[in-house]
Amino acid sequence: MVSPTDQRTDDALRVLRRVFGYDAFRGFQHEVVEHVVAGGDALVLMPTGGGKSLCYQIPALVRDGVAVVVSPLIALMQDQVDALTAVGVRAGFLNSTQDLAERRRVEAAFLAGELDLLYLAPEALATRATLALLERGRIGLFAIDEAHCVSQWGHDFRPDYLNLSMLHERWPGVPRIALTATATQATRAEIATRLKLTDARHFVASFDRPNIQYRIVPKREPRKQLLALLRDEHPGDAGIVYCLSRASVEKTAEFLVANGIAALPYHAGLDAATRAANQQRFLREDGLVMVATIAFGMGIDKPDVRFVAHLDLPKSVEGYYQETGRAGRDGLPSTAWLAYGLQDVVQQRKMIETSEGDLAHRRNLAAHLDAMLALCETVRCRRAQLLEYFGEGGTPNCGNCDTCLEPPESWDGTVAAQKLLSTVYRLDRERNQRFGAGHCVDILLGKRTDKIDQHGHDSLSTFGIGTDLREAEWRGVVRQLLAEGLLAVEGDYGTLALTEASAEVLGRRRTVTMRREPERPASGRSGKPRGAATVVADLAPAAVPVFERLRAWRAATAKEQGVPAYVIFHDATLRQIATEAPTSLAELSRISGVGDNKLAKYGEGILGVLAES
Ligand code: ADP
Ligand code: ZN
């Protein structure tokens, strides 16, 4: 006899294999699926790329009734529905982008029980018409995606999410599953309370993303450094470049295009149509680089983003982790690269100092920035430090971040710190003047600039006492003192000022260990230059041309059908096909990512491409 649980397990596995074409569940997907299929509530915390979607999509197929998926990502609903349709799942969405006829069609399908999943924006659930519609249908499950949007402290707060606690009251018998990739403890707790999911079972995955290589490099000429990264390590790859301002987004995109890289801009200053068009192209075409402010990215589930580069310092570790997490959802090697320099620290400290909001708010911003700076300046494994920040302590060194690959030297910077701090002290106390970092460094180096002559700063006792360090090293000293709060920036000009902690260094009660500034930019990944696009790098040479032909076939097919390339097949699937070179449909069906529907639709096409090879 088969017990009901076994039966459901069988159903779930069968759906995983036949519909999605995957062999096995990943991590705790299976447990979540079983729990939800059996009618339990769940709160699922998994990093980006962890495989959250299947946690509700499979219960949606196994349970009776329609699964209603609440998602804030209106612009992506079409793609989500396309991806499900491609594997033969009946899905639809209702949102403000539709015309009435389309809406009526989806509503009718919902009422007739002809949908497995229905995507809705949270604001729709605040309207009486939608609620009335839902009342008339049969709902098997509520999935609340991007559940961190309910957090009032997070940067993605959506007031309509607060309303979602009513689902439980109106449909007490329908299980709910909330999902997010936001990792902090505080947000988790807030989600559980606000969505009334306190009795739900919590599933918390490790937030490690082992396939992402974390690198934080000293900023020199950021655009050129970026270009070198793209040319040396990611030619032809899709990626995202984050910049702080709209102006630098525009300039960086132009620079890349002028240098032969297919790049598009995205920021809130562009009109909605351009933004939507650029996002569409990024999702649909292979190998585009999106240069964007952080306005871009939430819910972008393009699996083959091979790198995320930051040209400016993110404001928090949470933001950094979320943004870099958009790389490598498909589990293939990817790069998270950040260029960081003195000017970033000055600028961000200044922004906080002049920001509106009360003291508590500014303290909160400063604490977030401090954690980000600590990550930049660490001589430890970046991944270990990141995971510790998210509450996963005791992680061993990863061997896949810059500090593991090229351990930075540290040095005793106490004397250098004293020289710099005492320059700031003398300017302030003896002359009642404040200056920025550049001028203070000039004084230490004994430079004869107009500004020094004009103010008679050559008579300061610290003038010329710093010739033992290079200018770049002095900038490193200033940056690290700012990062550690041993120095502050003030006012609109970002002038330097002492802090309470400075006195400890000046009074020799505190030593300062610093990260050594490298002589010249580290040249890519040490000992392992890539020189080829990541996706083909570790393919057998014979498989590379086959993979390229499969990609070309996929691009043409995607264009013909008006869907993103990854909706046809993921890179990982094409790689496996190129490597294993199946010769029959039966063999092809054993490749991960080839489910029944795709086999029927594309099987002959693939075998045709392989036969030509
Ligand atoms: P998330 O929503 O957590 O960021 P997704 O649900 O988009 O992640 O899944 C990330 C990628 O992993 C997708 O490309 C998905 O198809 C793939 N994936 C998910 N679960 C499995 C599995 N059990 N086996 C193979 N691939 C999987
Ligand atoms: Zn490491």
PDB file of C-alpha atoms and ligand atoms in Angstrom, residues 380-384 396-405, ligand 2:
ATOM      1  CA  ARG A 380      40.248  37.824   5.871  1.00  0.00           C
ATOM      2  CA  CYS A 381      38.299  35.655   3.462  1.00  0.00           C
ATOM      3  CA  ARG A 382      35.560  37.881   2.006  1.00  0.00           C
ATOM      4  CA  ARG A 383      33.036  35.058   1.900  1.00  0.00           C
ATOM      5  CA  ALA A 384      33.646  34.061   5.499  1.00  0.00           C
ATOM      6  CA  PRO A 396      36.328  28.153   6.567  1.00  0.00           C
ATOM      7  CA  ASN A 397      38.336  30.155   4.024  1.00  0.00           C
ATOM      8  CA  CYS A 398      36.676  29.727   0.664  1.00  0.00           C
ATOM      9  CA  GLY A 399      39.558  29.690  -1.796  1.00  0.00           C
ATOM     10  CA  ASN A 400      37.358  31.580  -4.239  1.00  0.00           C
ATOM     11  CA  CYS A 401      37.679  35.238  -3.276  1.00  0.00           C
ATOM     12  CA  ASP A 402      40.481  37.725  -3.842  1.00  0.00           C
ATOM     13  CA  THR A 403      41.836  37.585  -0.313  1.00  0.00           C
ATOM     14  CA  CYS A 404      41.991  33.798  -0.433  1.00  0.00           C
ATOM     15  CA  LEU A 405      43.548  33.753  -3.903  1.00  0.00           C
TER      16      LEU A 405
HETATM   17 ZN    ZN B   2      37.718  33.429   0.518  1.00  0.00          ZN
END
